[in-house]
mmCIF file of C-alpha atoms in Angstrom:
data_model
loop_
_atom_site.group_PDB
_atom_site.id
_atom_site.type_symbol
_atom_site.label_atom_id
_atom_site.label_comp_id
_atom_site.label_asym_id
_atom_site.label_seq_id
_atom_site.Cartn_x
_atom_site.Cartn_y
_atom_site.Cartn_z
ATOM 1 C CA MET A 1 -0.006 -0.012 0.007
ATOM 2 C CA ILE A 2 2.861 2.395 0.846
ATOM 3 C CA GLN A 3 4.505 1.590 -2.479
ATOM 4 C CA LEU A 4 1.261 2.252 -4.312
ATOM 5 C CA ASN A 5 0.796 5.591 -2.606
ATOM 6 C CA LYS A 6 4.325 6.546 -3.564
ATOM 7 C CA THR A 7 3.590 5.605 -7.223
ATOM 8 C CA ILE A 8 0.410 7.726 -7.183
ATOM 9 C CA LEU A 9 2.190 10.689 -5.701
ATOM 10 C CA VAL A 10 4.981 10.477 -8.294
ATOM 11 C CA PHE A 11 2.380 10.255 -11.044
ATOM 12 C CA LEU A 12 0.465 13.275 -9.715
ATOM 13 C CA PHE A 13 3.691 15.209 -9.377
ATOM 14 C CA VAL A 14 4.657 14.556 -13.076
ATOM 15 C CA VAL A 15 1.097 15.409 -14.200
ATOM 16 C CA SER A 16 1.327 18.659 -12.123
ATOM 17 C CA LEU A 17 4.588 19.559 -13.801
ATOM 18 C CA GLY A 18 3.005 19.178 -17.161
ATOM 19 C CA LEU A 19 0.031 21.305 -16.274
ATOM 20 C CA ASN A 20 2.192 23.998 -14.751
ATOM 21 C CA ALA A 21 4.834 24.022 -17.485
ATOM 22 C CA GLN A 22 5.209 27.535 -18.906
ATOM 23 C CA ASN A 23 6.991 28.793 -21.977
ATOM 24 C CA THR A 24 9.870 31.088 -21.110
ATOM 25 C CA TYR A 25 11.316 31.430 -24.604
ATOM 26 C CA LYS A 26 10.910 34.737 -26.563
ATOM 27 C CA ASN A 27 12.159 33.437 -29.885
ATOM 28 C CA TRP A 28 9.666 31.482 -31.970
ATOM 29 C CA PRO A 29 12.085 28.713 -33.081
ATOM 30 C CA ASP A 30 13.111 28.209 -29.449
ATOM 31 C CA VAL A 31 9.489 27.855 -28.379
ATOM 32 C CA ILE A 32 9.252 24.914 -30.818
ATOM 33 C CA ARG A 33 12.547 23.225 -30.206
ATOM 34 C CA LYS A 34 13.456 23.911 -26.593
ATOM 35 C CA ASN A 35 10.213 23.468 -24.637
ATOM 36 C CA ASP A 36 9.824 20.150 -22.828
ATOM 37 C CA VAL A 37 7.336 17.711 -24.432
ATOM 38 C CA SER A 38 4.968 18.156 -21.469
ATOM 39 C CA TRP A 39 4.540 21.886 -22.287
ATOM 40 C CA PHE A 40 2.831 20.995 -25.551
ATOM 41 C CA ALA A 41 -0.125 19.610 -23.568
ATOM 42 C CA THR A 42 -0.702 22.941 -21.709
ATOM 43 C CA ALA A 43 -3.419 25.505 -22.318
ATOM 44 C CA GLU A 44 -0.696 27.970 -23.297
ATOM 45 C CA ALA A 45 0.543 25.683 -26.021
ATOM 46 C CA LYS A 46 -2.979 25.103 -27.312
ATOM 47 C CA THR A 47 -3.548 28.887 -27.476
ATOM 48 C CA ILE A 48 -0.354 29.323 -29.465
ATOM 49 C CA ALA A 49 -1.391 26.469 -31.758
ATOM 50 C CA GLU A 50 -4.496 28.450 -32.619
ATOM 51 C CA ASN A 51 -2.200 31.285 -33.741
ATOM 52 C CA VAL A 52 -0.133 28.912 -35.882
ATOM 53 C CA LEU A 53 -3.257 27.531 -37.583
ATOM 54 C CA LEU A 54 -4.330 31.066 -38.327
ATOM 55 C CA TYR A 55 -0.967 32.021 -39.835
ATOM 56 C CA GLN A 56 -1.064 29.050 -42.159
ATOM 57 C CA ARG A 57 -2.222 29.882 -45.661
ATOM 58 C CA ASN A 58 -4.682 27.703 -47.535
ATOM 59 C CA ILE A 59 -1.923 26.537 -49.890
ATOM 60 C CA GLY A 60 -0.243 24.932 -46.864
ATOM 61 C CA GLY A 61 2.837 27.101 -46.212
ATOM 62 C CA TRP A 62 3.586 29.928 -43.706
ATOM 63 C CA PRO A 63 5.162 33.365 -43.929
ATOM 64 C CA LYS A 64 8.509 34.034 -42.159
ATOM 65 C CA ASN A 65 9.939 35.951 -39.278
ATOM 66 C CA ILE A 66 6.831 35.990 -37.108
ATOM 67 C CA GLN A 67 6.807 35.472 -33.333
ATOM 68 C CA MET A 68 3.730 33.233 -33.511
ATOM 69 C CA GLN A 69 3.609 32.770 -29.716
ATOM 70 C CA ASN A 70 2.612 36.399 -29.254
ATOM 71 C CA ALA A 71 -1.049 37.087 -28.398
ATOM 72 C CA LEU A 72 -3.316 38.247 -31.285
ATOM 73 C CA THR A 73 -6.072 40.774 -31.047
ATOM 74 C CA GLU A 74 -9.480 40.039 -32.564
ATOM 75 C CA THR A 75 -8.674 42.486 -35.341
ATOM 76 C CA GLU A 76 -5.392 40.695 -36.065
ATOM 77 C CA LYS A 77 -7.149 37.355 -36.073
ATOM 78 C CA GLN A 78 -9.734 38.583 -38.571
ATOM 79 C CA LYS A 79 -6.957 39.948 -40.842
ATOM 80 C CA LEU A 80 -5.237 36.566 -40.823
ATOM 81 C CA ILE A 81 -8.464 34.821 -41.727
ATOM 82 C CA GLU A 82 -8.758 37.229 -44.648
ATOM 83 C CA LEU A 83 -5.201 36.440 -45.754
ATOM 84 C CA LYS A 84 -5.855 32.669 -45.869
ATOM 85 C CA SER A 85 -6.175 32.556 -49.582
ATOM 86 C CA ASP A 86 -3.406 35.087 -50.222
ATOM 87 C CA LEU A 87 -0.502 33.561 -52.227
ATOM 88 C CA HIS A 88 2.230 36.093 -51.391
ATOM 89 C CA GLU A 89 5.197 35.783 -48.996
ATOM 90 C CA ILE A 90 4.847 32.083 -48.341
ATOM 91 C CA THR A 91 8.268 30.596 -47.871
ATOM 92 C CA THR A 92 10.783 28.178 -46.369
ATOM 93 C CA ASP A 93 13.362 30.905 -45.701
ATOM 94 C CA ASN A 94 14.637 31.353 -42.186
ATOM 95 C CA GLY A 95 13.069 28.039 -41.147
ATOM 96 C CA ALA A 96 9.485 29.059 -42.052
ATOM 97 C CA THR A 97 6.978 26.319 -42.807
ATOM 98 C CA CYS A 98 9.439 23.570 -41.794
ATOM 99 C CA GLN A 99 9.437 24.774 -38.154
ATOM 100 C CA GLU A 100 5.667 25.238 -38.060
ATOM 101 C CA MET A 101 5.236 21.665 -39.282
ATOM 102 C CA LEU A 102 7.454 20.466 -36.444
ATOM 103 C CA PHE A 103 5.413 22.466 -34.008
ATOM 104 C CA MET A 104 2.210 20.806 -35.194
ATOM 105 C CA CYS A 105 3.807 17.338 -34.709
ATOM 106 C CA ARG A 106 4.914 18.175 -31.217
ATOM 107 C CA MET A 107 1.404 19.372 -30.434
ATOM 108 C CA TYR A 108 -0.225 16.280 -31.950
ATOM 109 C CA ALA A 109 2.040 13.992 -29.933
ATOM 110 C CA GLN A 110 0.420 15.456 -26.762
ATOM 111 C CA VAL A 111 -3.083 16.493 -27.961
ATOM 112 C CA LYS A 112 -4.771 14.439 -30.663
ATOM 113 C CA ASP A 113 -6.523 17.412 -32.281
ATOM 114 C CA GLU A 114 -7.047 16.374 -35.923
ATOM 115 C CA ARG A 115 -6.598 19.957 -37.056
ATOM 116 C CA TYR A 116 -2.925 19.687 -36.082
ATOM 117 C CA LYS A 117 -2.540 16.591 -38.267
ATOM 118 C CA GLU A 118 -4.367 18.221 -41.189
ATOM 119 C CA SER A 119 -2.150 21.357 -40.783
ATOM 120 C CA PHE A 120 1.019 19.251 -40.944
ATOM 121 C CA LEU A 121 -0.133 17.242 -43.996
ATOM 122 C CA LYS A 122 -1.079 20.512 -45.764
ATOM 123 C CA GLY A 123 2.408 21.757 -45.086
ATOM 124 C CA LEU A 124 3.954 18.604 -46.434
ATOM 125 C CA ASN A 125 1.866 18.784 -49.606
ATOM 126 C CA TYR A 126 2.990 22.418 -50.001
ATOM 127 C CA LEU A 127 6.643 21.330 -49.921
ATOM 128 C CA LEU A 128 5.974 18.584 -52.459
ATOM 129 C CA GLU A 129 4.210 21.005 -54.778
ATOM 130 C CA ALA A 130 6.931 23.626 -54.507
ATOM 131 C CA GLN A 131 9.736 21.394 -55.655
ATOM 132 C CA TYR A 132 11.146 21.980 -59.146
ATOM 133 C CA ASP A 133 11.322 19.116 -61.685
ATOM 134 C CA ASN A 134 15.085 19.247 -61.297
ATOM 135 C CA GLY A 135 14.863 18.513 -57.585
ATOM 136 C CA GLY A 136 15.521 21.987 -56.201
ATOM 137 C CA TRP A 137 13.266 24.345 -54.262
ATOM 138 C CA PRO A 138 12.823 28.071 -54.669
ATOM 139 C CA GLN A 139 12.866 30.391 -51.612
ATOM 140 C CA PHE A 140 9.191 31.358 -52.059
ATOM 141 C CA PHE A 141 6.311 29.383 -53.497
ATOM 142 C CA PRO A 142 4.216 30.509 -55.291
ATOM 143 C CA LEU A 143 7.216 32.032 -57.042
ATOM 144 C CA LYS A 144 8.270 35.540 -56.166
ATOM 145 C CA LYS A 145 10.100 37.522 -58.835
ATOM 146 C CA GLY A 146 13.796 38.086 -58.450
ATOM 147 C CA TYR A 147 16.557 35.939 -56.976
ATOM 148 C CA TYR A 148 13.882 34.169 -54.888
ATOM 149 C CA THR A 149 13.272 31.760 -57.797
ATOM 150 C CA HIS A 150 16.795 30.395 -57.525
ATOM 151 C CA ILE A 151 17.415 26.932 -56.009
ATOM 152 C CA THR A 152 17.909 28.045 -52.356
ATOM 153 C CA TYR A 153 20.509 26.495 -50.067
ATOM 154 C CA ASN A 154 20.763 29.834 -48.291
ATOM 155 C CA ASP A 155 20.232 29.580 -44.490
ATOM 156 C CA ASN A 156 19.781 25.807 -45.028
ATOM 157 C CA SER A 157 16.351 26.244 -46.612
ATOM 158 C CA MET A 158 16.568 23.294 -48.950
ATOM 159 C CA VAL A 159 18.389 21.103 -46.446
ATOM 160 C CA ASN A 160 15.574 21.708 -43.950
ATOM 161 C CA ILE A 161 13.031 20.482 -46.509
ATOM 162 C CA LEU A 162 15.080 17.415 -47.456
ATOM 163 C CA ASN A 163 15.457 16.455 -43.760
ATOM 164 C CA ILE A 164 11.682 16.357 -43.539
ATOM 165 C CA MET A 165 11.428 14.250 -46.691
ATOM 166 C CA LYS A 166 14.123 11.920 -45.359
ATOM 167 C CA GLU A 167 12.464 11.394 -41.963
ATOM 168 C CA ILE A 168 9.031 10.766 -43.517
ATOM 169 C CA SER A 169 10.354 8.544 -46.343
ATOM 170 C CA GLU A 170 12.220 6.386 -43.816
ATOM 171 C CA GLU A 171 9.040 6.282 -41.610
ATOM 172 C CA SER A 172 11.073 7.268 -38.572
ATOM 173 C CA ASP A 173 9.494 8.314 -35.262
ATOM 174 C CA TYR A 174 10.819 11.872 -35.489
ATOM 175 C CA TYR A 175 7.380 13.214 -36.586
ATOM 176 C CA SER A 176 4.350 12.053 -34.592
ATOM 177 C CA ILE A 177 2.031 12.434 -37.604
ATOM 178 C CA LYS A 178 2.196 9.542 -40.054
ATOM 179 C CA PRO A 179 1.201 10.245 -43.643
ATOM 180 C CA SER A 180 -0.352 7.631 -45.890
ATOM 181 C CA LYS A 181 1.785 5.139 -47.763
ATOM 182 C CA GLU A 182 1.090 7.030 -50.996
ATOM 183 C CA ILE A 183 2.501 10.261 -49.505
ATOM 184 C CA VAL A 184 5.482 8.384 -48.078
ATOM 185 C CA GLU A 185 6.310 7.194 -51.575
ATOM 186 C CA LYS A 186 6.057 10.798 -52.792
ATOM 187 C CA THR A 187 8.564 11.925 -50.172
ATOM 188 C CA LYS A 188 10.999 9.145 -51.210
ATOM 189 C CA LYS A 189 10.911 10.354 -54.823
ATOM 190 C CA SER A 190 11.160 14.007 -53.684
ATOM 191 C CA PHE A 191 14.179 13.228 -51.525
ATOM 192 C CA ASP A 192 15.939 11.362 -54.294
ATOM 193 C CA LYS A 193 15.344 14.176 -56.739
ATOM 194 C CA GLY A 194 16.611 16.665 -54.174
ATOM 195 C CA ILE A 195 19.885 14.709 -53.616
ATOM 196 C CA ASP A 196 20.327 14.483 -57.406
ATOM 197 C CA CYS A 197 20.033 18.258 -57.548
ATOM 198 C CA ILE A 198 22.636 18.653 -54.857
ATOM 199 C CA LEU A 199 25.077 16.398 -56.652
ATOM 200 C CA LYS A 200 24.526 18.317 -59.946
ATOM 201 C CA THR A 201 25.015 21.751 -58.321
ATOM 202 C CA GLN A 202 28.301 20.944 -56.508
ATOM 203 C CA TYR A 203 30.817 23.350 -58.004
ATOM 204 C CA LYS A 204 33.943 22.137 -59.904
ATOM 205 C CA GLN A 205 37.188 24.056 -59.925
ATOM 206 C CA ASN A 206 39.341 22.854 -62.771
ATOM 207 C CA GLY A 207 37.436 19.591 -62.792
ATOM 208 C CA VAL A 208 37.627 19.102 -59.032
ATOM 209 C CA LEU A 209 34.452 19.109 -56.898
ATOM 210 C CA THR A 210 34.332 21.639 -54.092
ATOM 211 C CA GLY A 211 31.350 23.119 -52.209
ATOM 212 C CA TRP A 212 28.118 24.871 -53.108
ATOM 213 C CA CYS A 213 26.887 28.425 -53.557
ATOM 214 C CA ALA A 214 24.085 29.668 -51.355
ATOM 215 C CA GLN A 215 21.800 29.702 -54.393
ATOM 216 C CA HIS A 216 21.950 28.254 -57.895
ATOM 217 C CA ASP A 217 20.089 29.216 -61.060
ATOM 218 C CA GLU A 218 16.915 27.099 -61.312
ATOM 219 C CA VAL A 219 17.501 26.442 -65.084
ATOM 220 C CA THR A 220 21.249 26.262 -65.609
ATOM 221 C CA LEU A 221 22.154 25.076 -62.028
ATOM 222 C CA ALA A 222 25.070 27.500 -62.037
ATOM 223 C CA PRO A 223 25.971 29.564 -58.897
ATOM 224 C CA ALA A 224 23.805 32.712 -58.742
ATOM 225 C CA ASN A 225 23.652 36.109 -57.058
ATOM 226 C CA ALA A 226 21.025 36.959 -54.377
ATOM 227 C CA ARG A 227 21.002 40.276 -52.574
ATOM 228 C CA ALA A 228 23.498 43.018 -53.592
ATOM 229 C CA PHE A 229 25.978 41.888 -50.936
ATOM 230 C CA GLU A 230 25.398 38.156 -51.601
ATOM 231 C CA LEU A 231 27.427 37.642 -54.768
ATOM 232 C CA VAL A 232 28.103 34.402 -56.656
ATOM 233 C CA SER A 233 30.539 32.453 -54.473
ATOM 234 C CA LEU A 234 31.269 29.203 -52.645
ATOM 235 C CA SER A 235 29.727 29.149 -49.194
ATOM 236 C CA GLY A 236 31.514 27.810 -46.175
ATOM 237 C CA PHE A 237 28.303 27.890 -44.194
ATOM 238 C CA GLU A 238 25.656 26.453 -46.512
ATOM 239 C CA SER A 239 28.016 23.786 -47.850
ATOM 240 C CA ALA A 240 28.400 22.319 -44.356
ATOM 241 C CA LYS A 241 24.781 21.389 -43.788
ATOM 242 C CA ILE A 242 24.632 20.020 -47.361
ATOM 243 C CA ALA A 243 27.579 17.679 -46.684
ATOM 244 C CA LEU A 244 26.163 16.562 -43.384
ATOM 245 C CA LEU A 245 22.836 15.699 -45.032
ATOM 246 C CA LEU A 246 24.673 13.596 -47.595
ATOM 247 C CA MET A 247 26.641 11.929 -44.776
ATOM 248 C CA SER A 248 23.373 10.929 -43.100
ATOM 249 C CA ILE A 249 22.325 8.721 -46.061
ATOM 250 C CA GLU A 250 22.594 4.996 -45.434
ATOM 251 C CA LYS A 251 24.350 2.956 -48.183
ATOM 252 C CA PRO A 252 25.341 6.022 -50.204
ATOM 253 C CA SER A 253 25.936 5.670 -53.907
ATOM 254 C CA PRO A 254 29.451 6.123 -55.423
ATOM 255 C CA GLU A 255 28.399 9.553 -56.568
ATOM 256 C CA ILE A 256 27.404 10.578 -53.052
ATOM 257 C CA ILE A 257 30.620 9.224 -51.587
ATOM 258 C CA THR A 258 32.694 11.212 -54.148
ATOM 259 C CA SER A 259 30.701 14.309 -53.337
ATOM 260 C CA ILE A 260 31.278 13.967 -49.576
ATOM 261 C CA LYS A 261 35.007 13.151 -50.024
ATOM 262 C CA SER A 262 35.368 16.235 -52.277
ATOM 263 C CA ALA A 263 33.548 18.454 -49.861
ATOM 264 C CA TYR A 264 35.706 17.274 -47.005
ATOM 265 C CA ASP A 265 38.876 17.990 -48.969
ATOM 266 C CA TRP A 266 37.601 21.470 -49.815
ATOM 267 C CA PHE A 267 36.734 22.240 -46.139
ATOM 268 C CA GLU A 268 40.242 21.185 -45.180
ATOM 269 C CA LYS A 269 41.729 23.319 -47.869
ATOM 270 C CA THR A 270 39.721 26.430 -47.027
ATOM 271 C CA LYS A 271 39.706 26.412 -43.226
ATOM 272 C CA ILE A 272 41.126 29.501 -41.543
ATOM 273 C CA THR A 273 43.195 28.945 -38.402
ATOM 274 C CA ASN A 274 44.992 32.246 -38.026
ATOM 275 C CA LEU A 275 42.040 34.599 -37.386
ATOM 276 C CA GLU A 276 39.543 34.935 -34.577
ATOM 277 C CA GLU A 277 36.387 37.061 -34.500
ATOM 278 C CA LYS A 278 36.063 39.523 -31.649
ATOM 279 C CA ARG A 279 32.684 41.149 -31.038
ATOM 280 C CA VAL A 280 32.190 44.446 -29.278
ATOM 281 C CA LEU A 281 28.828 44.668 -27.488
ATOM 282 C CA ASN A 282 26.966 47.627 -26.062
ATOM 283 C CA ASP A 283 25.263 47.599 -22.604
ATOM 284 C CA ALA A 284 22.135 46.002 -24.204
ATOM 285 C CA GLY A 285 24.228 43.194 -25.584
ATOM 286 C CA LYS A 286 23.870 44.299 -29.180
ATOM 287 C CA ILE A 287 26.886 43.909 -31.493
ATOM 288 C CA ILE A 288 28.349 47.337 -32.304
ATOM 289 C CA ASP A 289 31.516 46.114 -33.967
ATOM 290 C CA LYS A 290 33.260 43.022 -35.288
ATOM 291 C CA LYS A 291 36.987 42.601 -35.667
ATOM 292 C CA MET A 292 39.087 39.783 -37.003
ATOM 293 C CA ILE A 293 42.130 39.383 -34.756
ATOM 294 C CA PRO A 294 45.302 37.532 -35.960
ATOM 295 C CA THR A 295 45.720 34.457 -33.772
ATOM 296 C CA THR A 296 48.072 31.503 -33.696
ATOM 297 C CA ASN A 297 46.397 28.065 -33.834
ATOM 298 C CA ALA A 298 42.845 29.473 -33.663
ATOM 299 C CA ALA A 299 39.847 27.192 -33.873
ATOM 300 C CA PRO A 300 39.024 26.668 -37.518
ATOM 301 C CA ILE A 301 36.455 28.993 -39.182
ATOM 302 C CA TRP A 302 35.344 29.313 -42.787
ATOM 303 C CA ALA A 303 34.333 32.324 -44.898
ATOM 304 C CA ARG A 304 30.671 32.637 -45.877
ATOM 305 C CA PHE A 305 31.725 33.865 -49.304
ATOM 306 C CA MET A 306 34.705 32.499 -51.270
ATOM 307 C CA ASP A 307 35.793 33.185 -54.834
ATOM 308 C CA LEU A 308 34.545 30.447 -57.204
ATOM 309 C CA GLU A 309 38.064 29.841 -58.616
ATOM 310 C CA THR A 310 40.528 30.840 -55.937
ATOM 311 C CA ASN A 311 38.593 30.201 -52.689
ATOM 312 C CA GLU A 312 39.695 33.615 -51.529
ATOM 313 C CA PRO A 313 37.265 35.143 -48.938
ATOM 314 C CA PHE A 314 35.501 38.326 -49.881
ATOM 315 C CA PHE A 315 33.040 40.735 -48.259
ATOM 316 C CA CYS A 316 30.495 43.242 -49.600
ATOM 317 C CA ASP A 317 28.430 46.274 -48.622
ATOM 318 C CA ARG A 318 25.059 46.868 -50.159
ATOM 319 C CA ASP A 319 26.829 48.459 -53.137
ATOM 320 C CA GLY A 320 27.947 44.942 -54.230
ATOM 321 C CA ILE A 321 31.616 45.862 -54.519
ATOM 322 C CA ARG A 322 33.890 43.064 -53.373
ATOM 323 C CA LYS A 323 36.352 43.752 -50.551
ATOM 324 C CA LYS A 324 39.221 41.598 -49.319
ATOM 325 C CA SER A 325 38.755 42.007 -45.623
ATOM 326 C CA LEU A 326 35.873 42.549 -43.166
ATOM 327 C CA ASP A 327 37.258 45.917 -41.957
ATOM 328 C CA GLN A 328 36.881 47.312 -45.478
ATOM 329 C CA ILE A 329 33.048 47.322 -45.404
ATOM 330 C CA GLY A 330 30.768 49.560 -43.439
ATOM 331 C CA SER A 331 29.533 48.859 -39.970
ATOM 332 C CA GLU A 332 25.969 48.118 -41.003
ATOM 333 C CA ARG A 333 26.803 45.030 -43.008
ATOM 334 C CA ARG A 334 29.966 44.220 -41.057
ATOM 335 C CA ASN A 335 28.026 43.878 -37.827
ATOM 336 C CA GLY A 336 24.706 42.797 -39.279
ATOM 337 C CA TYR A 337 25.715 39.636 -41.213
ATOM 338 C CA ALA A 338 27.429 36.379 -40.465
ATOM 339 C CA TRP A 339 30.620 36.576 -42.591
ATOM 340 C CA TYR A 340 32.389 33.614 -40.978
ATOM 341 C CA SER A 341 31.167 30.267 -39.734
ATOM 342 C CA ASP A 342 32.491 27.241 -37.823
ATOM 343 C CA ALA A 343 29.714 24.967 -39.176
ATOM 344 C CA PRO A 344 32.082 22.814 -41.344
ATOM 345 C CA LYS A 345 33.823 21.609 -38.196
ATOM 346 C CA GLU A 346 30.981 19.167 -37.794
ATOM 347 C CA VAL A 347 31.847 17.645 -41.149
ATOM 348 C CA LEU A 348 35.517 17.383 -40.183
ATOM 349 C CA LYS A 349 34.594 15.782 -36.800
ATOM 350 C CA LYS A 350 32.279 13.147 -38.298
ATOM 351 C CA TYR A 351 34.178 12.407 -41.484
ATOM 352 C CA SER A 352 36.480 9.620 -40.186
ATOM 353 C CA ALA A 353 33.626 7.625 -38.670
ATOM 354 C CA TRP A 354 31.575 8.085 -41.804
ATOM 355 C CA ALA A 355 34.464 7.026 -43.975
ATOM 356 C CA ILE A 356 35.156 3.830 -41.981
ATOM 357 C CA LYS A 357 31.480 2.922 -41.988
ATOM 358 C CA ASN A 358 31.266 3.287 -45.754
ATOM 359 C CA GLY A 359 34.527 1.676 -46.619
ATOM 360 C CA VAL A 360 36.300 4.894 -47.586
ATOM 361 C CA LYS A 361 40.061 5.011 -46.997
ATOM 362 C CA VAL A 362 41.017 7.466 -44.268
ATOM 363 C CA SER A 363 44.542 8.874 -44.286
ATOM 364 C CA SER A 364 46.612 9.443 -41.123
ATOM 365 C CA VAL A 365 46.392 13.172 -41.853
ATOM 366 C CA GLU A 366 42.539 13.026 -41.787
ATOM 367 C CA THR A 367 42.580 11.043 -38.492
ATOM 368 C CA SER A 368 44.942 13.533 -36.952
ATOM 369 C CA SER A 369 42.799 16.421 -38.133
ATOM 370 C CA LYS A 370 39.735 14.910 -36.520
ATOM 371 C CA LYS A 371 41.472 14.541 -33.173
ATOM 372 C CA LYS A 372 42.674 18.097 -33.286
ATOM 373 C CA ILE A 373 39.140 19.500 -33.917
ATOM 374 C CA ILE A 374 37.531 17.372 -31.175
ATOM 375 C CA SER A 375 40.026 18.335 -28.490
#
């Protein structure tokens, strides 16, 4: 009886924690990814879910850069209802649509509201419809004039989509909502087409595969410009997530193996170990200046923009004029953009284990490099 009472008390305590869980995150992606699973059963989460449902357009996607956890007035709700059929500004940029789909799955795992399932499936259908025949995805769908029509790797937009396709096609437990077998088959085909696009857009320097541009022309597949300061280049940031996606594929084809090996070699070749970024903050914690400090044996970083043929880093203001160093551009772009990244270090860390698993020869230099980065 004592043991039974203890069990009941523990159960009631756990239930109480769930009921009293409260969101403390101010950033919408953090609300989705960092809250404990129990929070998604709370009244607060259900209220936010109503917002997310309102923001979803009839076509299935969502707009970007919205703090959807914030309370809505009745006027704002009515305006969102009126926007349901609007086909503008629906995107996968900055995590949009993909993150809302994840939110709906986390809600459905706790609360079996069929509207959450329907919302997720509409989002998935939106992604399937938005894919080009060549396997790529634009930044906005329906298409928005300008660079937005390019195949978009920028900010991991296409990789985010392909990760969804991968999880669903493999019928993993990552998403609580399970589509029909017919839709699963569609995601398999979509994923394969996307990977084929990635392989075809990997840039060659003098016949040698390297990395990827942040965006590629949707017709020619060549690297393409975006905003005035985002010129044609090889990207140290975007290329990392692409390589990691390829490395996650079980039983990779010879073409995928060659792509990963080439990307790894390029990351090794282009890493910077003699510079370190120093940020100057004001009292509010806002960046007011960035400086690159010469340093011996610094942790490796990579430039966001590298010349297509020489791999030399470059930087731009909104005038689109290339500069050789960060201190040569104005403070607005210097401090308001991520010009360097350490994202490729994950590729270097994981490469040896991936290579051994897939029967790829690993040199002693590669093994030594892995140990250095882990330490």
